[in-house]
mmCIF file of C-alpha atoms in Angstrom:
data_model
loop_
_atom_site.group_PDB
_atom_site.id
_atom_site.type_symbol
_atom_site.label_atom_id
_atom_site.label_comp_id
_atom_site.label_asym_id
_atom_site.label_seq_id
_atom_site.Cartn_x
_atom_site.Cartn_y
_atom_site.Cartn_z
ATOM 1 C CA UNK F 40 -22.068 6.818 -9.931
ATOM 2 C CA UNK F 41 -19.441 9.257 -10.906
ATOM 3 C CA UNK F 42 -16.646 6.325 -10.667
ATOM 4 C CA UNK F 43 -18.650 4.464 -13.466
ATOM 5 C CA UNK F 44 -16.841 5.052 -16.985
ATOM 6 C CA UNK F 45 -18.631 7.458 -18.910
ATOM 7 C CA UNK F 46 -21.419 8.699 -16.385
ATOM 8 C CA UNK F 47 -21.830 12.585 -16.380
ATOM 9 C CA UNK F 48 -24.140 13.964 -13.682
ATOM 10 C CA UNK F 49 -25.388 16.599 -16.811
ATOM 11 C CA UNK F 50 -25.928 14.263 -19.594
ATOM 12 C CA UNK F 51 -27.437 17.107 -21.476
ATOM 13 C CA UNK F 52 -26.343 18.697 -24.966
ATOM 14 C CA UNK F 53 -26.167 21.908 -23.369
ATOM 15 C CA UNK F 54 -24.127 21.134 -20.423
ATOM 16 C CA UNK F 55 -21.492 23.374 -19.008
ATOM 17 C CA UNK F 56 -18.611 21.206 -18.597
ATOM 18 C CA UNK F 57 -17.077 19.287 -21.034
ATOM 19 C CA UNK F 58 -15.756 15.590 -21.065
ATOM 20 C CA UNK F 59 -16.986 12.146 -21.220
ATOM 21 C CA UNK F 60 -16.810 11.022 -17.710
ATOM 22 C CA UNK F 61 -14.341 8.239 -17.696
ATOM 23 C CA UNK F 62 -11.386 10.215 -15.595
ATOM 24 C CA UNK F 63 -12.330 9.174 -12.496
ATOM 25 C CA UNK F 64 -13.149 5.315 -13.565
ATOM 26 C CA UNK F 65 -9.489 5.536 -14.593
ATOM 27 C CA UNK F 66 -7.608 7.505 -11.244
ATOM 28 C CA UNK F 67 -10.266 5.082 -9.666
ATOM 29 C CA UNK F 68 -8.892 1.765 -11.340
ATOM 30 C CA UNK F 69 -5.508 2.789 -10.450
ATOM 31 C CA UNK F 70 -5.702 3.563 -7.493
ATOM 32 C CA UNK F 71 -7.167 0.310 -6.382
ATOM 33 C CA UNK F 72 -3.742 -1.326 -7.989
ATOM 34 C CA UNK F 73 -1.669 0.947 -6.056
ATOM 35 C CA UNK F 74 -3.374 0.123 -2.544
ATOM 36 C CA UNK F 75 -5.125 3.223 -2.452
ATOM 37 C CA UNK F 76 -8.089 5.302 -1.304
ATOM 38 C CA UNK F 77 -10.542 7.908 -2.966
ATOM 39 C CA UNK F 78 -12.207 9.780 -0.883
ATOM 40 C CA UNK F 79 -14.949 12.576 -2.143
ATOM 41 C CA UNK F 80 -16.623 15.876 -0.631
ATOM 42 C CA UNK F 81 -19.459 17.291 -3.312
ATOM 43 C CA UNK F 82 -21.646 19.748 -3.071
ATOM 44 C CA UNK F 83 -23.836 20.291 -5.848
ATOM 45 C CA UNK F 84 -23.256 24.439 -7.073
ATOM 46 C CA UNK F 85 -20.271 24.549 -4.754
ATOM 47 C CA UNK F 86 -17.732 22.087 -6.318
ATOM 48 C CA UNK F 87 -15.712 18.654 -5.403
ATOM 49 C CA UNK F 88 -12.915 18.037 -3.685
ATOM 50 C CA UNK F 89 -11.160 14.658 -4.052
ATOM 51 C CA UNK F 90 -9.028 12.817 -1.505
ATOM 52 C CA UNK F 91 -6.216 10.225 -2.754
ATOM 53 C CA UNK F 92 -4.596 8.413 -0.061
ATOM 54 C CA UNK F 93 -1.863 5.938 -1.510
ATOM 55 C CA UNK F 94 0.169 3.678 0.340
ATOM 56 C CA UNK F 95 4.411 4.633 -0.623
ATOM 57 C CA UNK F 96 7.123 2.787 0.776
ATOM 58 C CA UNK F 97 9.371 3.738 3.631
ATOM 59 C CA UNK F 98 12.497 5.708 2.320
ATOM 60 C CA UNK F 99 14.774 2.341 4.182
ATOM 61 C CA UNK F 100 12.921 -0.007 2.076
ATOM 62 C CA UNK F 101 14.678 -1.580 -0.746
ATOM 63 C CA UNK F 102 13.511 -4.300 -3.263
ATOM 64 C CA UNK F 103 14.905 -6.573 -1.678
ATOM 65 C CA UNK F 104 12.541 -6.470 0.924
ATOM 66 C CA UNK F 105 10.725 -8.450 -0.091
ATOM 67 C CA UNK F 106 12.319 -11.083 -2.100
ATOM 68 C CA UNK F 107 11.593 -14.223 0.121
ATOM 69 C CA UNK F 108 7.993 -12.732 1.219
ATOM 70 C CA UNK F 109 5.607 -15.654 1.949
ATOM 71 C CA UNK F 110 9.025 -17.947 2.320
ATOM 72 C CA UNK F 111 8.853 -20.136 5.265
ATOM 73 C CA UNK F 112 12.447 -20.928 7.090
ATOM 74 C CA UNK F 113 13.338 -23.099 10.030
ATOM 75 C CA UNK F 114 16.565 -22.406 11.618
ATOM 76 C CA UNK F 115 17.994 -24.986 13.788
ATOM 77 C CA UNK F 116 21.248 -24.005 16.154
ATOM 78 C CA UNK F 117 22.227 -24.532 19.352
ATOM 79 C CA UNK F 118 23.717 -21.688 20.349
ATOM 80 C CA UNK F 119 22.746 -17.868 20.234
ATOM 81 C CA UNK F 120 20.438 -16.886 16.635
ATOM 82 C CA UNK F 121 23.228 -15.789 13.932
ATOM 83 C CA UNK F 122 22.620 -12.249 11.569
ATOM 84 C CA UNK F 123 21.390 -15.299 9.478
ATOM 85 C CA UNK F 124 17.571 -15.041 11.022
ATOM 86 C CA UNK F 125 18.066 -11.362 10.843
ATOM 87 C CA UNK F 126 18.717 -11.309 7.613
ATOM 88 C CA UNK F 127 16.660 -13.793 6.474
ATOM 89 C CA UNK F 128 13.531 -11.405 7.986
ATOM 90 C CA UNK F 129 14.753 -8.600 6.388
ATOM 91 C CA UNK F 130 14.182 -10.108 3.524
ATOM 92 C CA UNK F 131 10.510 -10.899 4.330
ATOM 93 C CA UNK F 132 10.775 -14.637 5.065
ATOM 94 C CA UNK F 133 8.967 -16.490 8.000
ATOM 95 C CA UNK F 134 11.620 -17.653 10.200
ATOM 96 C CA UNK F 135 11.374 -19.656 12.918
ATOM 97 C CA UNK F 136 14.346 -20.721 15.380
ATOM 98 C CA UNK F 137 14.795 -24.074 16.551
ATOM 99 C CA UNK F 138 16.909 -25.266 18.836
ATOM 100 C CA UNK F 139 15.668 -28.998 20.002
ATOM 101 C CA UNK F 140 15.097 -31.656 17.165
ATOM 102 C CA UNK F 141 12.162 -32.432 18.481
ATOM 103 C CA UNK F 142 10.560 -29.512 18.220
ATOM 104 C CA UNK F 143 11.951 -28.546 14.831
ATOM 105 C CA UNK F 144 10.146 -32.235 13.428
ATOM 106 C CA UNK F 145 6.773 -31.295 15.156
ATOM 107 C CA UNK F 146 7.028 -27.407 14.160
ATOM 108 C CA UNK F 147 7.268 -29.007 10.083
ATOM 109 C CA UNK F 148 5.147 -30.961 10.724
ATOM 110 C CA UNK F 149 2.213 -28.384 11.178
ATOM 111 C CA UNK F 150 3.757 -25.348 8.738
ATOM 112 C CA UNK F 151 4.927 -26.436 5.127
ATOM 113 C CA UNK F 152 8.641 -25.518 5.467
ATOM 114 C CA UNK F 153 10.541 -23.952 2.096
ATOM 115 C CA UNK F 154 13.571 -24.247 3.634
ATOM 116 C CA UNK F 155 15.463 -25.664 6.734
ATOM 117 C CA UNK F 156 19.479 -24.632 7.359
ATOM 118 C CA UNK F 157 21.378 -26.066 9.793
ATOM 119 C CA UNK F 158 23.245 -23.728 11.668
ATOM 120 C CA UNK F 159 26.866 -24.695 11.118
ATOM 121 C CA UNK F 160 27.826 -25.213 15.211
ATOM 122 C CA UNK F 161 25.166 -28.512 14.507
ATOM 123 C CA UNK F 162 27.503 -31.475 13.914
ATOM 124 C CA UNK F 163 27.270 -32.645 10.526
ATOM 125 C CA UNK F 164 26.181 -36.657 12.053
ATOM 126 C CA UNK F 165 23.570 -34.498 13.565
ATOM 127 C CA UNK F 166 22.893 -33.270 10.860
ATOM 128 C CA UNK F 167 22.382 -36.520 8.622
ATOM 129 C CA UNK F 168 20.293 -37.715 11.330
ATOM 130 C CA UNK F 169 17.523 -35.030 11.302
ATOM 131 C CA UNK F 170 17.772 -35.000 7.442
ATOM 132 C CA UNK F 171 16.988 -38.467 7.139
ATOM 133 C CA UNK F 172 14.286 -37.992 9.764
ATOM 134 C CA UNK F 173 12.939 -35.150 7.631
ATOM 135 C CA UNK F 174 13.173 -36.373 4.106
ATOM 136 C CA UNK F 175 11.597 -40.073 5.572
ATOM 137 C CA UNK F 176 8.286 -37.705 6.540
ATOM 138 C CA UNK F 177 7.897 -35.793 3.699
ATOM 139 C CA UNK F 178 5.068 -36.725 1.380
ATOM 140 C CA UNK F 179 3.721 -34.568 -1.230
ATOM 141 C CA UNK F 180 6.382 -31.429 -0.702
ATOM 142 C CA UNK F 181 10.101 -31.632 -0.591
ATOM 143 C CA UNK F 182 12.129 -28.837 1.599
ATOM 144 C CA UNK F 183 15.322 -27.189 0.751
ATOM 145 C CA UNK F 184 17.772 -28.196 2.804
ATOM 146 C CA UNK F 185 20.893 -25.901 3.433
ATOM 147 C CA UNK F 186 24.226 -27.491 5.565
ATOM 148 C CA UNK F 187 26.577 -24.173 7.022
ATOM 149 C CA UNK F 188 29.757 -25.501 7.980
ATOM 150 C CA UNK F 189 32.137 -23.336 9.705
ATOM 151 C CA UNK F 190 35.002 -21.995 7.802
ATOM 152 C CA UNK F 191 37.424 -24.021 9.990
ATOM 153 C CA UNK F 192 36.440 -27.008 8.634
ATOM 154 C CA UNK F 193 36.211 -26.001 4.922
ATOM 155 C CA UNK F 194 39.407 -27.972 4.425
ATOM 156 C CA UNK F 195 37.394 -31.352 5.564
ATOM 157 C CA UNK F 196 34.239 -30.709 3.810
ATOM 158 C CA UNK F 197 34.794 -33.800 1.473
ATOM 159 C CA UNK F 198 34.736 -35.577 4.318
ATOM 160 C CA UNK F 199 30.982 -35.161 5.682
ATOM 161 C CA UNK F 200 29.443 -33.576 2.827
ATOM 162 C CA UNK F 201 28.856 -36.945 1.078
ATOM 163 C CA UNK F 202 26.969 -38.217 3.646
ATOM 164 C CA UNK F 203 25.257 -34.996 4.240
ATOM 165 C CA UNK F 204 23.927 -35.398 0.465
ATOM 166 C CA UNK F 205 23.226 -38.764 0.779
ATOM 167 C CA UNK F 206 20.966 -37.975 3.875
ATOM 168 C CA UNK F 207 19.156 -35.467 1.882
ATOM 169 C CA UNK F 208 20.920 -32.514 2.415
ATOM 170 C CA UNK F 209 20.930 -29.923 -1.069
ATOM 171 C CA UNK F 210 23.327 -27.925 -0.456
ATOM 172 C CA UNK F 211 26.748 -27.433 1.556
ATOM 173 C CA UNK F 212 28.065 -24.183 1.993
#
């Protein structure tokens, strides 16, 4: 009872402590937004001691930690997993790394995907072809879909990025 607002254990007129018992409704309340725990030791004549255990965040964490928590992301490559899927987790997404198309269609087609990139060692054609696979499936819930071409071939992006779009693709980059 003494975390219900306004109980006092002496509800009398002549009581020796003051107050109108709603501090620990209050540190109570709060607590539960913060993650935390109360934890009490009473004995009646002796005193009370009170025990707040609160959850605080790791000195490396930043607020970015978080940013794309609950964000699911299929990475397809071929080769070795880029700082991309690192980075990506860092940033609290769900990432999974694909490497076969097969696999990638069956994987989303069991986990609602937010996003899919295509690792830019994937040739776009490949590309176009598992994006119109993709988009041809989806029914109620469209995925981002992110093209990363390598550098070397920034000067011929006009030349597949058309039909990248035109498959479905959203963005080039």
């Amino acid at each position: 009872d003494i975390f219900t607002p306004f109980f006092q254990v002496d509800s009398s007129v002549t009581r020796e402590n003051e107050g109108v018992g709603i501090g620990l409704s209050v540190i109570k309340q709060i607590g539960q937004l913060l993650g935390a725990s109360i934890e009490v030791d009473s004995e009646i004549g002796v005193g009370s001691k009170f025990i707040v255990t609160m959850p605080l965040r790791y000195k490396s964490q930043t607020q970015y930690e978080y940013l794309l928590k609950d964000i699911n992301v299929v990475y397809y490559h071929h080769n070795e997993i880029s700082s991309m899927v690192e980075m990506l987790g860092r940033l609290g997404a769900n990432v999974s790394s694909q490497r076969n198309g097969q696999s990638m269609m069956d994987y989303i087609s069991k986990v609602k995907v937010n996003v899919i990139m295509f690792a830019e060692e994937v040739l776009p054609e490949q590309v176009v072809q598992l994006t119109k696979h993709i988009r041809e499936r989806e029914t109620t819930y469209r995925s981002l879909l992110v093209y990363w071409y390598p550098l070397h071939k920034e000067q011929y992006v006009e030349s597949f990025e058309y039909d990248l779009k035109a498959a479905g693709i959203d963005y080039c980059h």
